[in-house]
């Protein structure tokens, strides 16, 4: 029953048009709208914002990897050496 509900919810969200889900933050939207003529149009600014967002998104994963690298490497060694 729970699986059907989750599947139906997922299917409903997939049917929504992209404009409903692609809202972005107000600060990014304001930056693009105010600087579009000065820096080569909204496409150039959008690429810079996307790069910045990807950079900010990668930092926590990098920190987690650095903190838990011994456990991660140990897990993969154990997984590779497991018989089954």
PDB file of C-alpha atoms in Angstrom:
ATOM      1  CA  UNK A   1       0.000   0.000   0.000  1.00  0.00           C
ATOM      2  CA  UNK A   2       2.770   2.413   0.950  1.00  0.00           C
ATOM      3  CA  UNK A   3       4.719   1.532  -2.201  1.00  0.00           C
ATOM      4  CA  UNK A   4       1.708   2.314  -4.375  1.00  0.00           C
ATOM      5  CA  UNK A   5       1.254   5.693  -2.707  1.00  0.00           C
ATOM      6  CA  UNK A   6       4.909   6.608  -3.203  1.00  0.00           C
ATOM      7  CA  UNK A   7       4.800   5.425  -6.814  1.00  0.00           C
ATOM      8  CA  UNK A   8       1.620   7.421  -7.504  1.00  0.00           C
ATOM      9  CA  UNK A   9       3.128  10.532  -5.901  1.00  0.00           C
ATOM     10  CA  UNK A  10       6.327  10.142  -7.929  1.00  0.00           C
ATOM     11  CA  UNK A  11       4.315   9.649 -11.134  1.00  0.00           C
ATOM     12  CA  UNK A  12       2.233  12.764 -10.391  1.00  0.00           C
ATOM     13  CA  UNK A  13       5.342  14.886  -9.808  1.00  0.00           C
ATOM     14  CA  UNK A  14       6.818  13.648 -13.096  1.00  0.00           C
ATOM     15  CA  UNK A  15       3.681  14.806 -14.937  1.00  0.00           C
ATOM     16  CA  UNK A  16       4.026  18.386 -13.699  1.00  0.00           C
ATOM     17  CA  UNK A  17       5.400  20.848 -16.250  1.00  0.00           C
ATOM     18  CA  UNK A  18       9.026  21.906 -15.661  1.00  0.00           C
ATOM     19  CA  UNK A  19       8.040  25.539 -15.079  1.00  0.00           C
ATOM     20  CA  UNK A  20       6.278  24.544 -11.865  1.00  0.00           C
ATOM     21  CA  UNK A  21       9.368  22.890 -10.390  1.00  0.00           C
ATOM     22  CA  UNK A  22      12.119  25.154 -11.788  1.00  0.00           C
ATOM     23  CA  UNK A  23      11.722  28.202  -9.598  1.00  0.00           C
ATOM     24  CA  UNK A  24      15.213  28.819  -8.282  1.00  0.00           C
ATOM     25  CA  UNK A  25      16.095  31.055  -5.384  1.00  0.00           C
ATOM     26  CA  UNK A  26      15.099  34.704  -5.386  1.00  0.00           C
ATOM     27  CA  UNK A  27      18.687  35.919  -5.094  1.00  0.00           C
ATOM     28  CA  UNK A  28      19.858  33.986  -8.179  1.00  0.00           C
ATOM     29  CA  UNK A  29      16.856  35.131 -10.180  1.00  0.00           C
ATOM     30  CA  UNK A  30      17.440  38.771  -9.217  1.00  0.00           C
ATOM     31  CA  UNK A  31      21.125  38.520 -10.161  1.00  0.00           C
ATOM     32  CA  UNK A  32      20.345  37.152 -13.598  1.00  0.00           C
ATOM     33  CA  UNK A  33      17.634  39.722 -14.263  1.00  0.00           C
ATOM     34  CA  UNK A  34      19.721  42.714 -13.172  1.00  0.00           C
ATOM     35  CA  UNK A  35      23.027  41.752 -14.814  1.00  0.00           C
ATOM     36  CA  UNK A  36      21.893  40.222 -18.106  1.00  0.00           C
ATOM     37  CA  UNK A  37      22.966  43.140 -20.320  1.00  0.00           C
ATOM     38  CA  UNK A  38      26.272  43.856 -18.584  1.00  0.00           C
ATOM     39  CA  UNK A  39      27.801  40.374 -18.724  1.00  0.00           C
ATOM     40  CA  UNK A  40      26.792  38.908 -22.070  1.00  0.00           C
ATOM     41  CA  UNK A  41      23.193  37.959 -21.500  1.00  0.00           C
ATOM     42  CA  UNK A  42      21.390  35.624 -19.141  1.00  0.00           C
ATOM     43  CA  UNK A  43      23.021  32.531 -20.672  1.00  0.00           C
ATOM     44  CA  UNK A  44      26.535  33.601 -19.592  1.00  0.00           C
ATOM     45  CA  UNK A  45      25.384  34.529 -16.101  1.00  0.00           C
ATOM     46  CA  UNK A  46      23.406  31.310 -15.802  1.00  0.00           C
ATOM     47  CA  UNK A  47      26.483  29.245 -16.612  1.00  0.00           C
ATOM     48  CA  UNK A  48      28.432  31.028 -13.890  1.00  0.00           C
ATOM     49  CA  UNK A  49      25.670  30.500 -11.359  1.00  0.00           C
ATOM     50  CA  UNK A  50      25.404  26.827 -12.286  1.00  0.00           C
ATOM     51  CA  UNK A  51      29.152  26.373 -11.841  1.00  0.00           C
ATOM     52  CA  UNK A  52      28.993  28.044  -8.440  1.00  0.00           C
ATOM     53  CA  UNK A  53      26.097  25.866  -7.340  1.00  0.00           C
ATOM     54  CA  UNK A  54      27.922  22.709  -8.430  1.00  0.00           C
ATOM     55  CA  UNK A  55      31.032  23.842  -6.551  1.00  0.00           C
ATOM     56  CA  UNK A  56      29.039  24.480  -3.378  1.00  0.00           C
ATOM     57  CA  UNK A  57      27.289  21.136  -3.759  1.00  0.00           C
ATOM     58  CA  UNK A  58      30.571  19.213  -4.118  1.00  0.00           C
ATOM     59  CA  UNK A  59      32.279  20.611  -1.010  1.00  0.00           C
ATOM     60  CA  UNK A  60      30.240  18.668   1.614  1.00  0.00           C
ATOM     61  CA  UNK A  61      30.756  15.394  -0.270  1.00  0.00           C
ATOM     62  CA  UNK A  62      34.480  16.036  -0.472  1.00  0.00           C
ATOM     63  CA  UNK A  63      34.639  16.768   3.255  1.00  0.00           C
ATOM     64  CA  UNK A  64      32.697  13.599   4.067  1.00  0.00           C
ATOM     65  CA  UNK A  65      35.030  11.563   1.892  1.00  0.00           C
ATOM     66  CA  UNK A  66      38.103  13.047   3.569  1.00  0.00           C
ATOM     67  CA  UNK A  67      36.687  12.391   7.041  1.00  0.00           C
ATOM     68  CA  UNK A  68      35.564   8.821   6.348  1.00  0.00           C
ATOM     69  CA  UNK A  69      38.065   7.676   3.715  1.00  0.00           C
ATOM     70  CA  UNK A  70      39.554   4.922   5.899  1.00  0.00           C
ATOM     71  CA  UNK A  71      36.125   3.427   6.525  1.00  0.00           C
ATOM     72  CA  UNK A  72      35.163   3.759   2.859  1.00  0.00           C
ATOM     73  CA  UNK A  73      38.371   2.109   1.629  1.00  0.00           C
ATOM     74  CA  UNK A  74      38.012  -0.619   4.272  1.00  0.00           C
ATOM     75  CA  UNK A  75      34.449  -1.280   3.183  1.00  0.00           C
ATOM     76  CA  UNK A  76      35.443  -1.678  -0.456  1.00  0.00           C
ATOM     77  CA  UNK A  77      38.359  -3.969   0.457  1.00  0.00           C
ATOM     78  CA  UNK A  78      36.049  -6.106   2.579  1.00  0.00           C
ATOM     79  CA  UNK A  79      33.424  -6.140  -0.163  1.00  0.00           C
ATOM     80  CA  UNK A  80      35.979  -7.164  -2.802  1.00  0.00           C
ATOM     81  CA  UNK A  81      37.371  -9.916  -0.580  1.00  0.00           C
ATOM     82  CA  UNK A  82      33.983 -11.350   0.377  1.00  0.00           C
ATOM     83  CA  UNK A  83      33.144 -14.755  -0.973  1.00  0.00           C
ATOM     84  CA  UNK A  84      29.719 -15.371  -2.276  1.00  0.00           C
TER      85      UNK A  84
END
